[in-house]
């Protein structure tokens, strides 16, 4: 929860800072910032166009494979699989021990 909240706060903070800096930018700075963002977005496409055919073939295949792996990892992160019986046993045992210790500390 806190990691996700921190990430959301960081994104909001960056957006606010970007908006504040854009208000103070001159027209020329805004123009060149926009051009740099467009160039960065198109850089990956241009990069593959300038490669020799053999390198491009293997690079594109590798990128597809890496993207597939990233998608699988993200899917597992979003939908975590059930714990194995052994892991569930020890996790529940550890949680019960923590609760018992917390109750002891509260009783003091």
mmCIF file with all atom_site columns, C-alpha atoms in Angstrom:
data_model
loop_
_atom_site.group_PDB
_atom_site.id
_atom_site.type_symbol
_atom_site.label_atom_id
_atom_site.label_alt_id
_atom_site.label_comp_id
_atom_site.label_asym_id
_atom_site.label_entity_id
_atom_site.label_seq_id
_atom_site.pdbx_PDB_ins_code
_atom_site.Cartn_x
_atom_site.Cartn_y
_atom_site.Cartn_z
_atom_site.occupancy
_atom_site.B_iso_or_equiv
_atom_site.pdbx_formal_charge
_atom_site.auth_seq_id
_atom_site.auth_comp_id
_atom_site.auth_asym_id
_atom_site.auth_atom_id
_atom_site.pdbx_PDB_model_num
ATOM 1   C CA . UNK A 1 1   ? 0.000  0.000   0.000   1.00 0.00 ? 1   UNK A CA 1
ATOM 2   C CA . UNK A 1 2   ? 2.664  2.511   1.024   1.00 0.00 ? 2   UNK A CA 1
ATOM 3   C CA . UNK A 1 3   ? 4.817  1.767   -2.010  1.00 0.00 ? 3   UNK A CA 1
ATOM 4   C CA . UNK A 1 4   ? 1.878  2.353   -4.347  1.00 0.00 ? 4   UNK A CA 1
ATOM 5   C CA . UNK A 1 5   ? 0.881  5.492   -2.431  1.00 0.00 ? 5   UNK A CA 1
ATOM 6   C CA . UNK A 1 6   ? 4.445  6.812   -2.596  1.00 0.00 ? 6   UNK A CA 1
ATOM 7   C CA . UNK A 1 7   ? 4.564  6.181   -6.337  1.00 0.00 ? 7   UNK A CA 1
ATOM 8   C CA . UNK A 1 8   ? 1.248  8.000   -6.830  1.00 0.00 ? 8   UNK A CA 1
ATOM 9   C CA . UNK A 1 9   ? 2.464  10.928  -4.705  1.00 0.00 ? 9   UNK A CA 1
ATOM 10  C CA . UNK A 1 10  ? 5.707  11.108  -6.714  1.00 0.00 ? 10  UNK A CA 1
ATOM 11  C CA . UNK A 1 11  ? 3.798  11.191  -10.012 1.00 0.00 ? 11  UNK A CA 1
ATOM 12  C CA . UNK A 1 12  ? 1.471  13.912  -8.722  1.00 0.00 ? 12  UNK A CA 1
ATOM 13  C CA . UNK A 1 13  ? 4.411  15.940  -7.373  1.00 0.00 ? 13  UNK A CA 1
ATOM 14  C CA . UNK A 1 14  ? 6.285  15.666  -10.691 1.00 0.00 ? 14  UNK A CA 1
ATOM 15  C CA . UNK A 1 15  ? 3.168  16.739  -12.605 1.00 0.00 ? 15  UNK A CA 1
ATOM 16  C CA . UNK A 1 16  ? 2.733  19.763  -10.332 1.00 0.00 ? 16  UNK A CA 1
ATOM 17  C CA . UNK A 1 17  ? 6.388  20.749  -10.730 1.00 0.00 ? 17  UNK A CA 1
ATOM 18  C CA . UNK A 1 18  ? 6.180  20.306  -14.500 1.00 0.00 ? 18  UNK A CA 1
ATOM 19  C CA . UNK A 1 19  ? 3.050  22.462  -14.636 1.00 0.00 ? 19  UNK A CA 1
ATOM 20  C CA . UNK A 1 20  ? 4.673  25.153  -12.478 1.00 0.00 ? 20  UNK A CA 1
ATOM 21  C CA . UNK A 1 21  ? 7.820  25.196  -14.597 1.00 0.00 ? 21  UNK A CA 1
ATOM 22  C CA . UNK A 1 22  ? 5.783  25.337  -17.824 1.00 0.00 ? 22  UNK A CA 1
ATOM 23  C CA . UNK A 1 23  ? 4.022  28.467  -16.571 1.00 0.00 ? 23  UNK A CA 1
ATOM 24  C CA . UNK A 1 24  ? 7.381  30.208  -16.187 1.00 0.00 ? 24  UNK A CA 1
ATOM 25  C CA . UNK A 1 25  ? 8.850  28.964  -19.515 1.00 0.00 ? 25  UNK A CA 1
ATOM 26  C CA . UNK A 1 26  ? 9.391  31.243  -22.463 1.00 0.00 ? 26  UNK A CA 1
ATOM 27  C CA . UNK A 1 27  ? 7.758  30.365  -25.778 1.00 0.00 ? 27  UNK A CA 1
ATOM 28  C CA . UNK A 1 28  ? 11.090 29.217  -27.228 1.00 0.00 ? 28  UNK A CA 1
ATOM 29  C CA . UNK A 1 29  ? 11.761 26.928  -24.266 1.00 0.00 ? 29  UNK A CA 1
ATOM 30  C CA . UNK A 1 30  ? 8.287  25.426  -24.563 1.00 0.00 ? 30  UNK A CA 1
ATOM 31  C CA . UNK A 1 31  ? 8.849  24.832  -28.277 1.00 0.00 ? 31  UNK A CA 1
ATOM 32  C CA . UNK A 1 32  ? 12.203 23.089  -27.802 1.00 0.00 ? 32  UNK A CA 1
ATOM 33  C CA . UNK A 1 33  ? 10.921 21.071  -24.839 1.00 0.00 ? 33  UNK A CA 1
ATOM 34  C CA . UNK A 1 34  ? 8.054  19.830  -27.006 1.00 0.00 ? 34  UNK A CA 1
ATOM 35  C CA . UNK A 1 35  ? 10.490 18.946  -29.817 1.00 0.00 ? 35  UNK A CA 1
ATOM 36  C CA . UNK A 1 36  ? 12.738 17.046  -27.393 1.00 0.00 ? 36  UNK A CA 1
ATOM 37  C CA . UNK A 1 37  ? 9.782  15.052  -26.054 1.00 0.00 ? 37  UNK A CA 1
ATOM 38  C CA . UNK A 1 38  ? 8.671  14.145  -29.582 1.00 0.00 ? 38  UNK A CA 1
ATOM 39  C CA . UNK A 1 39  ? 12.208 13.192  -30.553 1.00 0.00 ? 39  UNK A CA 1
ATOM 40  C CA . UNK A 1 40  ? 12.533 10.969  -27.495 1.00 0.00 ? 40  UNK A CA 1
ATOM 41  C CA . UNK A 1 41  ? 9.211  9.264   -28.292 1.00 0.00 ? 41  UNK A CA 1
ATOM 42  C CA . UNK A 1 42  ? 10.279 8.583   -31.883 1.00 0.00 ? 42  UNK A CA 1
ATOM 43  C CA . UNK A 1 43  ? 13.871 7.615   -31.019 1.00 0.00 ? 43  UNK A CA 1
ATOM 44  C CA . UNK A 1 44  ? 13.124 3.930   -30.532 1.00 0.00 ? 44  UNK A CA 1
ATOM 45  C CA . UNK A 1 45  ? 11.403 3.654   -33.914 1.00 0.00 ? 45  UNK A CA 1
ATOM 46  C CA . UNK A 1 46  ? 14.215 5.509   -35.680 1.00 0.00 ? 46  UNK A CA 1
ATOM 47  C CA . UNK A 1 47  ? 16.799 3.397   -33.898 1.00 0.00 ? 47  UNK A CA 1
ATOM 48  C CA . UNK A 1 48  ? 15.491 0.207   -35.481 1.00 0.00 ? 48  UNK A CA 1
ATOM 49  C CA . UNK A 1 49  ? 15.232 1.825   -38.913 1.00 0.00 ? 49  UNK A CA 1
ATOM 50  C CA . UNK A 1 50  ? 18.939 2.759   -38.937 1.00 0.00 ? 50  UNK A CA 1
ATOM 51  C CA . UNK A 1 51  ? 20.185 -0.723  -37.996 1.00 0.00 ? 51  UNK A CA 1
ATOM 52  C CA . UNK A 1 52  ? 21.523 -3.265  -40.465 1.00 0.00 ? 52  UNK A CA 1
ATOM 53  C CA . UNK A 1 53  ? 18.901 -5.881  -41.324 1.00 0.00 ? 53  UNK A CA 1
ATOM 54  C CA . UNK A 1 54  ? 20.529 -8.763  -39.419 1.00 0.00 ? 54  UNK A CA 1
ATOM 55  C CA . UNK A 1 55  ? 21.002 -6.735  -36.237 1.00 0.00 ? 55  UNK A CA 1
ATOM 56  C CA . UNK A 1 56  ? 17.505 -5.313  -36.539 1.00 0.00 ? 56  UNK A CA 1
ATOM 57  C CA . UNK A 1 57  ? 16.018 -8.809  -36.887 1.00 0.00 ? 57  UNK A CA 1
ATOM 58  C CA . UNK A 1 58  ? 17.572 -10.083 -33.667 1.00 0.00 ? 58  UNK A CA 1
ATOM 59  C CA . UNK A 1 59  ? 17.093 -6.819  -31.771 1.00 0.00 ? 59  UNK A CA 1
ATOM 60  C CA . UNK A 1 60  ? 13.385 -6.667  -32.564 1.00 0.00 ? 60  UNK A CA 1
ATOM 61  C CA . UNK A 1 61  ? 12.958 -10.347 -31.650 1.00 0.00 ? 61  UNK A CA 1
ATOM 62  C CA . UNK A 1 62  ? 14.775 -9.764  -28.348 1.00 0.00 ? 62  UNK A CA 1
ATOM 63  C CA . UNK A 1 63  ? 12.654 -6.725  -27.538 1.00 0.00 ? 63  UNK A CA 1
ATOM 64  C CA . UNK A 1 64  ? 9.464  -8.690  -28.222 1.00 0.00 ? 64  UNK A CA 1
ATOM 65  C CA . UNK A 1 65  ? 10.665 -11.475 -25.930 1.00 0.00 ? 65  UNK A CA 1
ATOM 66  C CA . UNK A 1 66  ? 11.618 -9.024  -23.167 1.00 0.00 ? 66  UNK A CA 1
ATOM 67  C CA . UNK A 1 67  ? 8.264  -7.245  -23.444 1.00 0.00 ? 67  UNK A CA 1
ATOM 68  C CA . UNK A 1 68  ? 6.480  -10.592 -23.167 1.00 0.00 ? 68  UNK A CA 1
ATOM 69  C CA . UNK A 1 69  ? 8.474  -11.404 -20.012 1.00 0.00 ? 69  UNK A CA 1
ATOM 70  C CA . UNK A 1 70  ? 7.708  -7.969  -18.548 1.00 0.00 ? 70  UNK A CA 1
ATOM 71  C CA . UNK A 1 71  ? 4.003  -8.524  -19.243 1.00 0.00 ? 71  UNK A CA 1
ATOM 72  C CA . UNK A 1 72  ? 4.101  -11.951 -17.550 1.00 0.00 ? 72  UNK A CA 1
ATOM 73  C CA . UNK A 1 73  ? 5.834  -10.515 -14.492 1.00 0.00 ? 73  UNK A CA 1
ATOM 74  C CA . UNK A 1 74  ? 3.362  -7.623  -14.322 1.00 0.00 ? 74  UNK A CA 1
ATOM 75  C CA . UNK A 1 75  ? 0.464  -10.100 -14.611 1.00 0.00 ? 75  UNK A CA 1
ATOM 76  C CA . UNK A 1 76  ? 1.858  -12.164 -11.743 1.00 0.00 ? 76  UNK A CA 1
ATOM 77  C CA . UNK A 1 77  ? 2.358  -8.967  -9.736  1.00 0.00 ? 77  UNK A CA 1
ATOM 78  C CA . UNK A 1 78  ? -1.234 -7.866  -10.359 1.00 0.00 ? 78  UNK A CA 1
ATOM 79  C CA . UNK A 1 79  ? -2.757 -11.331 -9.760  1.00 0.00 ? 79  UNK A CA 1
ATOM 80  C CA . UNK A 1 80  ? -0.575 -13.106 -7.248  1.00 0.00 ? 80  UNK A CA 1
ATOM 81  C CA . UNK A 1 81  ? -0.938 -16.895 -7.268  1.00 0.00 ? 81  UNK A CA 1
ATOM 82  C CA . UNK A 1 82  ? -2.173 -18.741 -4.170  1.00 0.00 ? 82  UNK A CA 1
ATOM 83  C CA . UNK A 1 83  ? 0.433  -19.739 -1.611  1.00 0.00 ? 83  UNK A CA 1
ATOM 84  C CA . UNK A 1 84  ? 1.590  -23.334 -1.508  1.00 0.00 ? 84  UNK A CA 1
ATOM 85  C CA . UNK A 1 85  ? 0.355  -25.302 1.541   1.00 0.00 ? 85  UNK A CA 1
ATOM 86  C CA . UNK A 1 86  ? 3.814  -25.251 3.161   1.00 0.00 ? 86  UNK A CA 1
ATOM 87  C CA . UNK A 1 87  ? 4.243  -21.526 2.645   1.00 0.00 ? 87  UNK A CA 1
ATOM 88  C CA . UNK A 1 88  ? 0.726  -20.860 3.963   1.00 0.00 ? 88  UNK A CA 1
ATOM 89  C CA . UNK A 1 89  ? 1.429  -22.964 7.072   1.00 0.00 ? 89  UNK A CA 1
ATOM 90  C CA . UNK A 1 90  ? 4.609  -21.112 8.008   1.00 0.00 ? 90  UNK A CA 1
ATOM 91  C CA . UNK A 1 91  ? 3.198  -17.708 7.068   1.00 0.00 ? 91  UNK A CA 1
ATOM 92  C CA . UNK A 1 92  ? 0.146  -18.270 9.264   1.00 0.00 ? 92  UNK A CA 1
ATOM 93  C CA . UNK A 1 93  ? 2.377  -19.552 12.049  1.00 0.00 ? 93  UNK A CA 1
ATOM 94  C CA . UNK A 1 94  ? 4.577  -16.434 11.807  1.00 0.00 ? 94  UNK A CA 1
ATOM 95  C CA . UNK A 1 95  ? 1.541  -14.114 11.833  1.00 0.00 ? 95  UNK A CA 1
ATOM 96  C CA . UNK A 1 96  ? 0.102  -15.890 14.890  1.00 0.00 ? 96  UNK A CA 1
ATOM 97  C CA . UNK A 1 97  ? 3.472  -15.477 16.654  1.00 0.00 ? 97  UNK A CA 1
ATOM 98  C CA . UNK A 1 98  ? 3.545  -11.759 15.825  1.00 0.00 ? 98  UNK A CA 1
ATOM 99  C CA . UNK A 1 99  ? -0.023 -11.318 17.100  1.00 0.00 ? 99  UNK A CA 1
ATOM 100 C CA . UNK A 1 100 ? 0.854  -13.184 20.303  1.00 0.00 ? 100 UNK A CA 1
ATOM 101 C CA . UNK A 1 101 ? 3.903  -10.960 20.888  1.00 0.00 ? 101 UNK A CA 1
ATOM 102 C CA . UNK A 1 102 ? 1.880  -7.830  20.137  1.00 0.00 ? 102 UNK A CA 1
ATOM 103 C CA . UNK A 1 103 ? -0.766 -8.960  22.653  1.00 0.00 ? 103 UNK A CA 1
ATOM 104 C CA . UNK A 1 104 ? 1.948  -9.551  25.254  1.00 0.00 ? 104 UNK A CA 1
ATOM 105 C CA . UNK A 1 105 ? 3.348  -6.081  24.693  1.00 0.00 ? 105 UNK A CA 1
ATOM 106 C CA . UNK A 1 106 ? -0.117 -4.561  24.929  1.00 0.00 ? 106 UNK A CA 1
ATOM 107 C CA . UNK A 1 107 ? -0.734 -6.409  28.192  1.00 0.00 ? 107 UNK A CA 1
ATOM 108 C CA . UNK A 1 108 ? 2.376  -4.853  29.754  1.00 0.00 ? 108 UNK A CA 1
#
